[in-house]
mmCIF file of C-alpha atoms in Angstrom:
data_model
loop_
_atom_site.group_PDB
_atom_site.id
_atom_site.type_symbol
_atom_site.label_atom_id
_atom_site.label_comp_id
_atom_site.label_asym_id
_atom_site.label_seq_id
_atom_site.Cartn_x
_atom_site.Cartn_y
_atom_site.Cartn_z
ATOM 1 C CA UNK O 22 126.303 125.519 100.334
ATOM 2 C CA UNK O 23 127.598 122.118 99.535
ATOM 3 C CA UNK O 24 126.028 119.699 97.353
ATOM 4 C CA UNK O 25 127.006 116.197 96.164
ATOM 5 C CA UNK O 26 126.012 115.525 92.677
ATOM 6 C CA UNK O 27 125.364 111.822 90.996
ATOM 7 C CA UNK O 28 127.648 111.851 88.065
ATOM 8 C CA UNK O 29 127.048 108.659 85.669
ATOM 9 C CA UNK O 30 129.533 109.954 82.696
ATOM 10 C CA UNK O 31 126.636 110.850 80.758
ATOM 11 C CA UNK O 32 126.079 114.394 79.075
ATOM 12 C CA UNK O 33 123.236 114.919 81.745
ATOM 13 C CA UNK O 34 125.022 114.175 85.180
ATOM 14 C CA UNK O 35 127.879 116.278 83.614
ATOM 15 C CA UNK O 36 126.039 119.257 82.764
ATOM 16 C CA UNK O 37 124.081 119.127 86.076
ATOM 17 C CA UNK O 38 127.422 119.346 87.929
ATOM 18 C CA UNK O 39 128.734 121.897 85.592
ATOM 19 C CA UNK O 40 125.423 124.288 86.541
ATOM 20 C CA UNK O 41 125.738 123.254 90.256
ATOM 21 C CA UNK O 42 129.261 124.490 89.957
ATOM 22 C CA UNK O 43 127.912 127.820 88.342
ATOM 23 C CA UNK O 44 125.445 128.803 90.695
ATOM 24 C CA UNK O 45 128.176 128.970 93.424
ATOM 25 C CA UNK O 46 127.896 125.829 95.305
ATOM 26 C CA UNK O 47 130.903 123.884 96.483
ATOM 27 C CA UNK O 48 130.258 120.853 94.649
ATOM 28 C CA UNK O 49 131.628 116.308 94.953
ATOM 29 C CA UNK O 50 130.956 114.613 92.096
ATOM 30 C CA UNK O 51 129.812 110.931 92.987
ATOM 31 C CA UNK O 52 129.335 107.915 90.502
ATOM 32 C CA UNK O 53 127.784 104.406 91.963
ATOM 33 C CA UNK O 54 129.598 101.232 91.055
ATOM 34 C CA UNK O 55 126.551 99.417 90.562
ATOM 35 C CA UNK O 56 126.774 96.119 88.953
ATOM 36 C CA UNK O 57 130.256 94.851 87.044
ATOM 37 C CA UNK O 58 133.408 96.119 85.698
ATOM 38 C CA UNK O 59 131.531 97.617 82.600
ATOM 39 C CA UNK O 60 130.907 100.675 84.352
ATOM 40 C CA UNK O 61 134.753 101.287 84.800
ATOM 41 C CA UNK O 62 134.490 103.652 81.976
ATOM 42 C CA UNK O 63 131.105 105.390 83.253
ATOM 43 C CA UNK O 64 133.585 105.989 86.246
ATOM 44 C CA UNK O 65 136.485 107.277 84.137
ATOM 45 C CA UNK O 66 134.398 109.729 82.140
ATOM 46 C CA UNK O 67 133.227 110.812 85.278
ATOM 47 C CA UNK O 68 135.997 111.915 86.716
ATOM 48 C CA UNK O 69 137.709 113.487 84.004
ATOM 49 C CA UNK O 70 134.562 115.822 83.833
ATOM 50 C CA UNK O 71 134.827 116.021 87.436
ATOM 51 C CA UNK O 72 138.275 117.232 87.624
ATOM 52 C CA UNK O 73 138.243 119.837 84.629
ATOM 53 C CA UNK O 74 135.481 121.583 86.880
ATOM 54 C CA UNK O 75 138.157 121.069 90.260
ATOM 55 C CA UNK O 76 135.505 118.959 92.237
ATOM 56 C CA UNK O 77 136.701 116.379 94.476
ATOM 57 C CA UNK O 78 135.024 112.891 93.020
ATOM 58 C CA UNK O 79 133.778 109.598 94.654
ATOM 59 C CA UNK O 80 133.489 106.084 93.671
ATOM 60 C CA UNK O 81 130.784 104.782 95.840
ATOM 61 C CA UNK O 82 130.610 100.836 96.039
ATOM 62 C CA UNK O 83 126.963 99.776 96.232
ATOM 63 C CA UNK O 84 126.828 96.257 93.979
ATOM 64 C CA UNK O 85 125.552 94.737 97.040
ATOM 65 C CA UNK O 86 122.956 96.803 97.581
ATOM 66 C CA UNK O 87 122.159 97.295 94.047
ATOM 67 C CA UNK O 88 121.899 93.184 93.492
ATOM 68 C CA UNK O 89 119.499 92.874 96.611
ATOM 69 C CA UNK O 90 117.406 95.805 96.350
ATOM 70 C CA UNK O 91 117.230 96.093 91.904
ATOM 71 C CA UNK O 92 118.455 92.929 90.340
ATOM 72 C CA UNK O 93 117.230 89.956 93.286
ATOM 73 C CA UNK O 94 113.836 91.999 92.747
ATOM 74 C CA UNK O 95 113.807 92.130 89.613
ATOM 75 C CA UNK O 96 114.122 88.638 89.010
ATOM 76 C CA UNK O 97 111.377 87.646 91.947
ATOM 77 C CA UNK O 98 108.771 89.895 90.208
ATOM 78 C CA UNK O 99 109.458 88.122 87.026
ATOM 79 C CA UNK O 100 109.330 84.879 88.541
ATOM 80 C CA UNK O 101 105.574 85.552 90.025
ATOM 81 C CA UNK O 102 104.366 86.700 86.570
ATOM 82 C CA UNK O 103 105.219 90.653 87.649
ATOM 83 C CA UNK O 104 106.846 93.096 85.133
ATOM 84 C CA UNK O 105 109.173 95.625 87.261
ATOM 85 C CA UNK O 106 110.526 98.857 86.756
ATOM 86 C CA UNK O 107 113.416 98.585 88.289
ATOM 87 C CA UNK O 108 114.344 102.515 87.349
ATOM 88 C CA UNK O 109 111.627 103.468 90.354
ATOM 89 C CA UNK O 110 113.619 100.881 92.624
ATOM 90 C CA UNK O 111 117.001 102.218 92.007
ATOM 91 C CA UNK O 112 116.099 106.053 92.312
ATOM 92 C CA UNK O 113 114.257 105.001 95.543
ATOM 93 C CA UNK O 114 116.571 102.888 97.323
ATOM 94 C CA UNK O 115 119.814 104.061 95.949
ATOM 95 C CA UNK O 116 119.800 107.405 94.114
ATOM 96 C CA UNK O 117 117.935 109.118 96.894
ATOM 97 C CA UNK O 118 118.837 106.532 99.351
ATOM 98 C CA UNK O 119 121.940 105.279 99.693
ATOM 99 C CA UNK O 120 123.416 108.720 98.041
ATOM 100 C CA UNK O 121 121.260 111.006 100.348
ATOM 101 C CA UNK O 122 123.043 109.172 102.890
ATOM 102 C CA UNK O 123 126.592 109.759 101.561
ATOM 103 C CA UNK O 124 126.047 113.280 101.094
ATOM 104 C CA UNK O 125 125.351 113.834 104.510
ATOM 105 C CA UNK O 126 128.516 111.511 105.659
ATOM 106 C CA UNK O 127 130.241 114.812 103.388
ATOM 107 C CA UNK O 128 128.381 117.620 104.848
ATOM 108 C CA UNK O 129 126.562 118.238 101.294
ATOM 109 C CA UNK O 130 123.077 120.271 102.070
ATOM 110 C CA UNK O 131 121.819 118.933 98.705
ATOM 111 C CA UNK O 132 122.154 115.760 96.399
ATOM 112 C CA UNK O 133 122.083 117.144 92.436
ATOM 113 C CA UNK O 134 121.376 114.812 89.627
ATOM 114 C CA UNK O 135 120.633 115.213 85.992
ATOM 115 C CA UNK O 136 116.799 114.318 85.933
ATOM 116 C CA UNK O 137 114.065 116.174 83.945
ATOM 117 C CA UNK O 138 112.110 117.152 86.886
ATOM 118 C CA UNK O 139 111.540 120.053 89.105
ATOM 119 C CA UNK O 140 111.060 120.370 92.704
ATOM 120 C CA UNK O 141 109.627 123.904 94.026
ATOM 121 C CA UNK O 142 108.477 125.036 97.459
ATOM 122 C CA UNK O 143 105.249 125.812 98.310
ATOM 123 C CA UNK O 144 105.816 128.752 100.869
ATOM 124 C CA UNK O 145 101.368 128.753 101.450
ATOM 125 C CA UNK O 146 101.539 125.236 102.400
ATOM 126 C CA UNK O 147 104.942 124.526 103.382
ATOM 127 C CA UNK O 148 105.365 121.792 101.290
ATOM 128 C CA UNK O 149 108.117 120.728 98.298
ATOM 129 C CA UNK O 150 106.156 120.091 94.776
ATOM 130 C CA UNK O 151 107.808 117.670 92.528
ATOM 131 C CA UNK O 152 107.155 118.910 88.858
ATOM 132 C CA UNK O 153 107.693 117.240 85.298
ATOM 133 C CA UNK O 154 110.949 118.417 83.634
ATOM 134 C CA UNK O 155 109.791 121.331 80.755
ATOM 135 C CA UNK O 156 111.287 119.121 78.167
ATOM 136 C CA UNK O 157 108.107 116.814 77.579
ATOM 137 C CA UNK O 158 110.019 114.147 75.759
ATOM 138 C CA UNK O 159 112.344 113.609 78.221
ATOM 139 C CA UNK O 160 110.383 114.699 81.285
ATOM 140 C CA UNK O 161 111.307 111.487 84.075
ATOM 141 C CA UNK O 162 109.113 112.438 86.789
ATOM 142 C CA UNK O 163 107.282 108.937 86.303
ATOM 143 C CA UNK O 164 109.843 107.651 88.015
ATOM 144 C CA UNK O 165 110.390 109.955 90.736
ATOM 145 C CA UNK O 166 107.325 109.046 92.133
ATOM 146 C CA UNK O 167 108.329 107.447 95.582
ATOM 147 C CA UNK O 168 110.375 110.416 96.785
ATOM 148 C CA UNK O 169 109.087 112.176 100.303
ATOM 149 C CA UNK O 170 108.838 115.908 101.503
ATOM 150 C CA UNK O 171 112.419 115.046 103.524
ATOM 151 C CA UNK O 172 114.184 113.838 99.910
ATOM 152 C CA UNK O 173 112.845 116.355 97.790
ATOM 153 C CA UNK O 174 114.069 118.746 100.794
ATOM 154 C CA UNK O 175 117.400 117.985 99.938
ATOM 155 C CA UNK O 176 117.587 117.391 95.588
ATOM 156 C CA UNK O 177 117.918 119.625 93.252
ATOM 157 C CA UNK O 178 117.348 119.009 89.204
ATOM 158 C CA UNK O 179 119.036 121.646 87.541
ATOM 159 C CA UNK O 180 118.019 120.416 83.811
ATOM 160 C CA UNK O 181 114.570 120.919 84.763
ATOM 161 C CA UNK O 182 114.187 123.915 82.971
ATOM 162 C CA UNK O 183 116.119 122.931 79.767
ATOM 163 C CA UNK O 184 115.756 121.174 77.133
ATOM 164 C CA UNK O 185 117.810 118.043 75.981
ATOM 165 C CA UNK O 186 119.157 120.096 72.948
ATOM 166 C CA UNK O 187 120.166 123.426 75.207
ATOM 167 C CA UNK O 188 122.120 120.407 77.266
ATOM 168 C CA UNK O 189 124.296 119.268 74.726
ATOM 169 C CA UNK O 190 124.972 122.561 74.135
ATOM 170 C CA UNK O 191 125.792 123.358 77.685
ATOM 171 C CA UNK O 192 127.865 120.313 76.905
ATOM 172 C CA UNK O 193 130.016 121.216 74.200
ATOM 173 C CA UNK O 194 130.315 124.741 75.496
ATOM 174 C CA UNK O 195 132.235 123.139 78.818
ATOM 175 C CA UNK O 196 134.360 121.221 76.527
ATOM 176 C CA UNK O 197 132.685 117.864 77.588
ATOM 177 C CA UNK O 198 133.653 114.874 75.740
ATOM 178 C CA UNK O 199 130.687 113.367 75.958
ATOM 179 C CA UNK O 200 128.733 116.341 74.814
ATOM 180 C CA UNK O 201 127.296 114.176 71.378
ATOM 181 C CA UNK O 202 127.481 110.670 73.217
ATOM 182 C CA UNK O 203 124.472 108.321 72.038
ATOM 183 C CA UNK O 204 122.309 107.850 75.006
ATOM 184 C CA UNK O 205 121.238 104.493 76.337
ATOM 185 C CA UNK O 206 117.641 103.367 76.232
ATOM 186 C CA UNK O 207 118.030 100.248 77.855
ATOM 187 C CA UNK O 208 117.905 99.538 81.984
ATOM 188 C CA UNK O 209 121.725 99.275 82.453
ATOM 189 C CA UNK O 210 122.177 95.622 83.659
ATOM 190 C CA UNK O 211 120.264 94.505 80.415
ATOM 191 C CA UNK O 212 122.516 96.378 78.152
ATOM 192 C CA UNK O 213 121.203 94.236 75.081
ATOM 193 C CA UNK O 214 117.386 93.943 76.104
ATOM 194 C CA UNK O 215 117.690 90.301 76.761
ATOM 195 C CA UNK O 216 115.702 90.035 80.485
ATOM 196 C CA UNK O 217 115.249 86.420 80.220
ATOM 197 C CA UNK O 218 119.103 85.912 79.721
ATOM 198 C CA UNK O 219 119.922 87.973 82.448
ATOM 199 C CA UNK O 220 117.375 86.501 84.973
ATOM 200 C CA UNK O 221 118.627 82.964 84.310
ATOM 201 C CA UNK O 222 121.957 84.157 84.882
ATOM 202 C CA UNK O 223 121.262 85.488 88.101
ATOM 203 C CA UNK O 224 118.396 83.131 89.086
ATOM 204 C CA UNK O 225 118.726 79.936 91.522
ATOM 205 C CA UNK O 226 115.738 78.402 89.721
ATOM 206 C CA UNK O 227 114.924 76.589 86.473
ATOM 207 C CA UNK O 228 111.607 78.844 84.314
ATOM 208 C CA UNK O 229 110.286 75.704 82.296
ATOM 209 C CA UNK O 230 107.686 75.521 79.452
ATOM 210 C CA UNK O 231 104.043 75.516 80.455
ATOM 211 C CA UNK O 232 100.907 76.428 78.712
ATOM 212 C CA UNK O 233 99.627 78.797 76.970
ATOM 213 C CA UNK O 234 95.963 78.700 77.843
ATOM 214 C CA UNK O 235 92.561 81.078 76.599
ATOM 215 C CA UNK O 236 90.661 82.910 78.532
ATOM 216 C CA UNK O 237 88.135 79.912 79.275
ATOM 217 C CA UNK O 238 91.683 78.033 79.980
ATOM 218 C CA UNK O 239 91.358 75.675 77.430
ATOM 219 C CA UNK O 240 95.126 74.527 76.682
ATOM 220 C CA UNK O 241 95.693 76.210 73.337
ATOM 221 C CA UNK O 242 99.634 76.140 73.035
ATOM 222 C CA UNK O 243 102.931 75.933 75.028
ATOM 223 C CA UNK O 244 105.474 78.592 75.988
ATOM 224 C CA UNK O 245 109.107 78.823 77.068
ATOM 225 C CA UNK O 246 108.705 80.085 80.373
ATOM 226 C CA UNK O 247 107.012 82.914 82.086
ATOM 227 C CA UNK O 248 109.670 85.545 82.294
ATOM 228 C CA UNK O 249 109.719 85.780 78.433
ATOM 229 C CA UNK O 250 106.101 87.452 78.568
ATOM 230 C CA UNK O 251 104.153 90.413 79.748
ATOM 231 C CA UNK O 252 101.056 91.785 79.345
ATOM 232 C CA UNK O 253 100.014 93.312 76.025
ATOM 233 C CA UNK O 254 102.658 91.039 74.692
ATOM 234 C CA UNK O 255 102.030 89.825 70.883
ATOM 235 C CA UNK O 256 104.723 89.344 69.547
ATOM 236 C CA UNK O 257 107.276 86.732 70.163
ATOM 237 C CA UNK O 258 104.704 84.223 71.559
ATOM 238 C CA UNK O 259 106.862 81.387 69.230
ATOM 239 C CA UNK O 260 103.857 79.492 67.457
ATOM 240 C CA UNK O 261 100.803 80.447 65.042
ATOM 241 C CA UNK O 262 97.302 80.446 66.345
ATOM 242 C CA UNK O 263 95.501 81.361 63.385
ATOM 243 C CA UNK O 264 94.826 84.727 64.751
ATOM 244 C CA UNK O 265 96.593 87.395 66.521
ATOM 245 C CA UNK O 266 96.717 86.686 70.118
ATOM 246 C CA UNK O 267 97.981 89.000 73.541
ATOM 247 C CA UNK O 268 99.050 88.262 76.759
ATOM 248 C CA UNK O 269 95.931 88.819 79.228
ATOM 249 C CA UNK O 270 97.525 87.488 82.475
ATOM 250 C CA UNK O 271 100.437 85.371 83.815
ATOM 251 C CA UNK O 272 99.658 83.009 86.362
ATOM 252 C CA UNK O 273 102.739 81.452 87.567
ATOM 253 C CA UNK O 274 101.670 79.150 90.160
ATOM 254 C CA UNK O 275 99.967 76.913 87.193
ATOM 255 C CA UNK O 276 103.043 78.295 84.555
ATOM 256 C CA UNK O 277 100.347 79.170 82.502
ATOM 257 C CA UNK O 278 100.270 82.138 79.907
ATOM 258 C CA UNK O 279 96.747 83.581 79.346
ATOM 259 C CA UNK O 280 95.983 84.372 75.598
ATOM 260 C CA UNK O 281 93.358 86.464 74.481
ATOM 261 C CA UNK O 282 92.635 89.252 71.822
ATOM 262 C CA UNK O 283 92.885 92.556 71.758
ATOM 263 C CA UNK O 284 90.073 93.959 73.410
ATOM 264 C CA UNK O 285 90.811 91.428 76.130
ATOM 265 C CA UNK O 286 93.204 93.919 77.504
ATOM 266 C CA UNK O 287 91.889 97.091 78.290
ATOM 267 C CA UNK O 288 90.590 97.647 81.209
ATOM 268 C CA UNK O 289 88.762 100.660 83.153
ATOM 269 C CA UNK O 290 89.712 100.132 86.687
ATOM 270 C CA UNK O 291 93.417 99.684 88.664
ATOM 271 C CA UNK O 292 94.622 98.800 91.867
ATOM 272 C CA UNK O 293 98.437 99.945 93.633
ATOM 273 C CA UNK O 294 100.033 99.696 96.872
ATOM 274 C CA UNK O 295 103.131 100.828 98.041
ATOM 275 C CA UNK O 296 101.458 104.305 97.788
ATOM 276 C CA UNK O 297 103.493 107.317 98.098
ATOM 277 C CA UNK O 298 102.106 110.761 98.154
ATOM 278 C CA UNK O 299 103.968 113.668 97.604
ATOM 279 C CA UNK O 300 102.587 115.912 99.816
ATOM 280 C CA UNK O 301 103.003 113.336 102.765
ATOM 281 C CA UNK O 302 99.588 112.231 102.968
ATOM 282 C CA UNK O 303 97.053 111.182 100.998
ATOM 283 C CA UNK O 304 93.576 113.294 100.274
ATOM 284 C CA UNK O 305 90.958 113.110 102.299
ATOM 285 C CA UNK O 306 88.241 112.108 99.475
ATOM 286 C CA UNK O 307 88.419 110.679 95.960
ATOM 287 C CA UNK O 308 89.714 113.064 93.347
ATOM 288 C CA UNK O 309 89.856 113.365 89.813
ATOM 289 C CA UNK O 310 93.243 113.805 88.507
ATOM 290 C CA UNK O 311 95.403 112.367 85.510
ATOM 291 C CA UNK O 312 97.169 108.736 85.322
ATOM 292 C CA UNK O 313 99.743 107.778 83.635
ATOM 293 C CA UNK O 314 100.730 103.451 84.230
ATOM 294 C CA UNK O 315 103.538 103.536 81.568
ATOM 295 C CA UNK O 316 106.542 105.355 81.324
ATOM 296 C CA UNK O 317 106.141 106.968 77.909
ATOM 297 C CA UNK O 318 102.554 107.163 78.284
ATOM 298 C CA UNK O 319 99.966 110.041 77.724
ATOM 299 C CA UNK O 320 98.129 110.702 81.108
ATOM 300 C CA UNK O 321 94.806 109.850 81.131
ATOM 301 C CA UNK O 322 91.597 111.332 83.027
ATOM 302 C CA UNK O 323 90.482 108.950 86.229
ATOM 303 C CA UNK O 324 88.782 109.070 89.807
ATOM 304 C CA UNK O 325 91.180 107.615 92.435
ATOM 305 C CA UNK O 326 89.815 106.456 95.386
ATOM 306 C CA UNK O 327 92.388 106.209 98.567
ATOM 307 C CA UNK O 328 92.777 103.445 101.004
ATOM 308 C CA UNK O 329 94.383 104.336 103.547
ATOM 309 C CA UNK O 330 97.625 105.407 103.251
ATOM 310 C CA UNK O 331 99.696 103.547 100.812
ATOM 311 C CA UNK O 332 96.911 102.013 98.435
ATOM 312 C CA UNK O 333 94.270 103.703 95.891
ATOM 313 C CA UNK O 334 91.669 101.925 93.457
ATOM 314 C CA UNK O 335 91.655 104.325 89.856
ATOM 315 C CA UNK O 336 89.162 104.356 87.505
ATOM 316 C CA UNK O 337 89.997 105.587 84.359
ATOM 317 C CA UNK O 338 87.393 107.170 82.274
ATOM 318 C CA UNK O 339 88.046 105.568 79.136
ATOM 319 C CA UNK O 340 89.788 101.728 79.185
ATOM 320 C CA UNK O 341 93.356 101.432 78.842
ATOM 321 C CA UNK O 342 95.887 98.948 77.067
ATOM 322 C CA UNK O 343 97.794 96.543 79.283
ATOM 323 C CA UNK O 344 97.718 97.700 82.724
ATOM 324 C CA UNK O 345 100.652 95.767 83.872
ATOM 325 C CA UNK O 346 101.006 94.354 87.255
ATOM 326 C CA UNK O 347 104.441 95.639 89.105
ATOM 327 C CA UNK O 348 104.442 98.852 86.996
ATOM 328 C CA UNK O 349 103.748 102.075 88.690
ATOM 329 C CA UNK O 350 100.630 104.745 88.634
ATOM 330 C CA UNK O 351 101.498 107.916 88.935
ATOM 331 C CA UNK O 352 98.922 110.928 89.382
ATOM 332 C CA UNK O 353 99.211 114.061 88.179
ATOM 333 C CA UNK O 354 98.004 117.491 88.535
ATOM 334 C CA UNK O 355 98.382 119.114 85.125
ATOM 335 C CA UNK O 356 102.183 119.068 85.400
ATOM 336 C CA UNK O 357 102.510 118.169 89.215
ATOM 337 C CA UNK O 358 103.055 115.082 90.491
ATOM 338 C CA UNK O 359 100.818 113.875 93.141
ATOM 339 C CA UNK O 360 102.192 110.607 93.957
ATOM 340 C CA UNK O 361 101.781 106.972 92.423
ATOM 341 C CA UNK O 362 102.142 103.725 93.736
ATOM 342 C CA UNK O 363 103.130 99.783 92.095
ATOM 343 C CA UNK O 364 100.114 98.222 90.228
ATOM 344 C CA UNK O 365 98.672 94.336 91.338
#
């Protein structure tokens, strides 16, 4: 067995390769050249870990692909008022795209990266399950979401079963020298945070001040721009209003930021498209599941209702905080994932 596994430089790429290696597979270590020369040292750390476990290693150039399909959406969804994730864009289109693709180019049977997920068969129904990773705190199945029966086919998450802490120690015990490297909590072409910095560097288009306007849209303020904002926002709005105000709704045609209070948004009902379900299709009824439209979020009881194939209203028992357009839903089945889809 061959696999090809995703190797950022990181302590969790490096490990997954190193367990890959262990449980007898001939192994290529791959890291994607993403966005600028700042990864050159992702690269480098790479393929020193790469070479002390003898595994032939890749640089795969996808900055083209990574600017159209992550960054150029990115910057449209802020443009239209839309918060992305674009995490669940680059594991969809590249990690499990683009890399599925080189691996079979290589002859790999199976693409290996260091995600806290599991993916088991299901020999009764023939299908793959996609699981969270044991490690609750750094369980990523949220954004795994979009992957199909043929992907999950094909992956393998060896930290599944581990946590974070055993990793490290994997880590150090292979002589890694990035066994105690600080991890990164930010998406990597906003290094600093800064979206609205890097959307007007990458941006053809001006995002001028507008209004800020109530929820009876009574002009109450102005703001610097739309992409500075997103719902549940408080902070940062750049003026007093003599009470604490939240971002309800961004409605870009009219540049206008919607201000309200804190009540003003939660909500008990959802709607996303782009649906994906796990299993291939999607039930047959409505059914009562957990939801969870944040990454670090708890899941929380609903009733999803299909339509069709790739969209589903939810209804959450209780209301929830800031449902944000252009995040994702994801369902789950105690600690299965059933699928998810982008919120509108």
């Amino acid at each position: 067995m061959k696999a090809l596994i995703a190797m950022s430089g990181g302590v969790d790429s490096s490990v997954a390769a190193k367990l890959t290696k262990e449980a007898g597979y001939e192994c290529v270590g791959c890291t994607m050249k993403l966005f600028d020369t700042a990864e050159e040292n992702n690269a480098d750390d790479a393929r020193k870990v790469a070479g002390r476990l003898g595994m032939d290693f890749y640089v795969l150039d996808l900055q083209d692909d990574f600017r159209c399909r992550v960054i150029d959406k990115f910057i449209d969804c802020y443009s239209r008022g839309v918060t992305p994730n674009p995490c669940i864009d680059c594991n969809k289109n590249l990690k499990f795209g683009k890399l599925l693709q080189k691996a079979d180019e290589l002859g790999c049977d199976h693409i290996v990266t260091g995600h806290y997920a599991r993916v088991e068969h299901d020999s009764n129904t023939d299908k793959y399950i996609l699981r969270k990773g044991l490690d609750v705190s750094k369980d990523q199945s949220y954004v795994l979401y979009t992957l199909t029966q043929e992907q999950l086919s094909h992956i393998w998450f060896p930290l599944g079963e581990l946590t974070k802490a055993q990793v490290r120690e994997l880590a150090e015990s292979g002589g890694f020298d990035n066994a105690n490297r600080p991890e990164s909590q930010d998406i990597c072409f906003v290094p600093d945070g800064d979206y609205a910095a890097v959307i007007r560097k990458y941006a053809d288009c001006e995002f001028p001040e507008g209004d800020y306007v109530d929820l009876e849209g009574n002009v109450i303020g102005k703001h610097k721009g739309i992409i500075h904002y997103t719902i549940g926002q408080t902070r940062g709005l750049g003026q007093a209003f003599g009470e604490k105000r939240y971002v309800c709704r961004i409605d870009a045609e009219k540049n206008q930021v919607v201000l309200g209070h804190n009540e003003d948004v939660f909500s008990s009902y959802a709607k996303a498209t782009d649906f994906n379900w796990i299993s291939g299709e999607p039930p047959e009824g409505e059914i009562r599941c957990r939801v969870r439209v944040r990454y670090k979020q708890k899941e929380q009881w609903a009733t999803v209702r299909p339509l069709g194939e790739d969209a589903a209203e939810i209804f959450f028992d209780e209301p929830q905080r800031a449902i944000t357009p252009g995040q994702a839903a994801v369902l789950y089945d105690e600690d299965v994932v059933l699928g998810g889809g982008t919120l509108v």
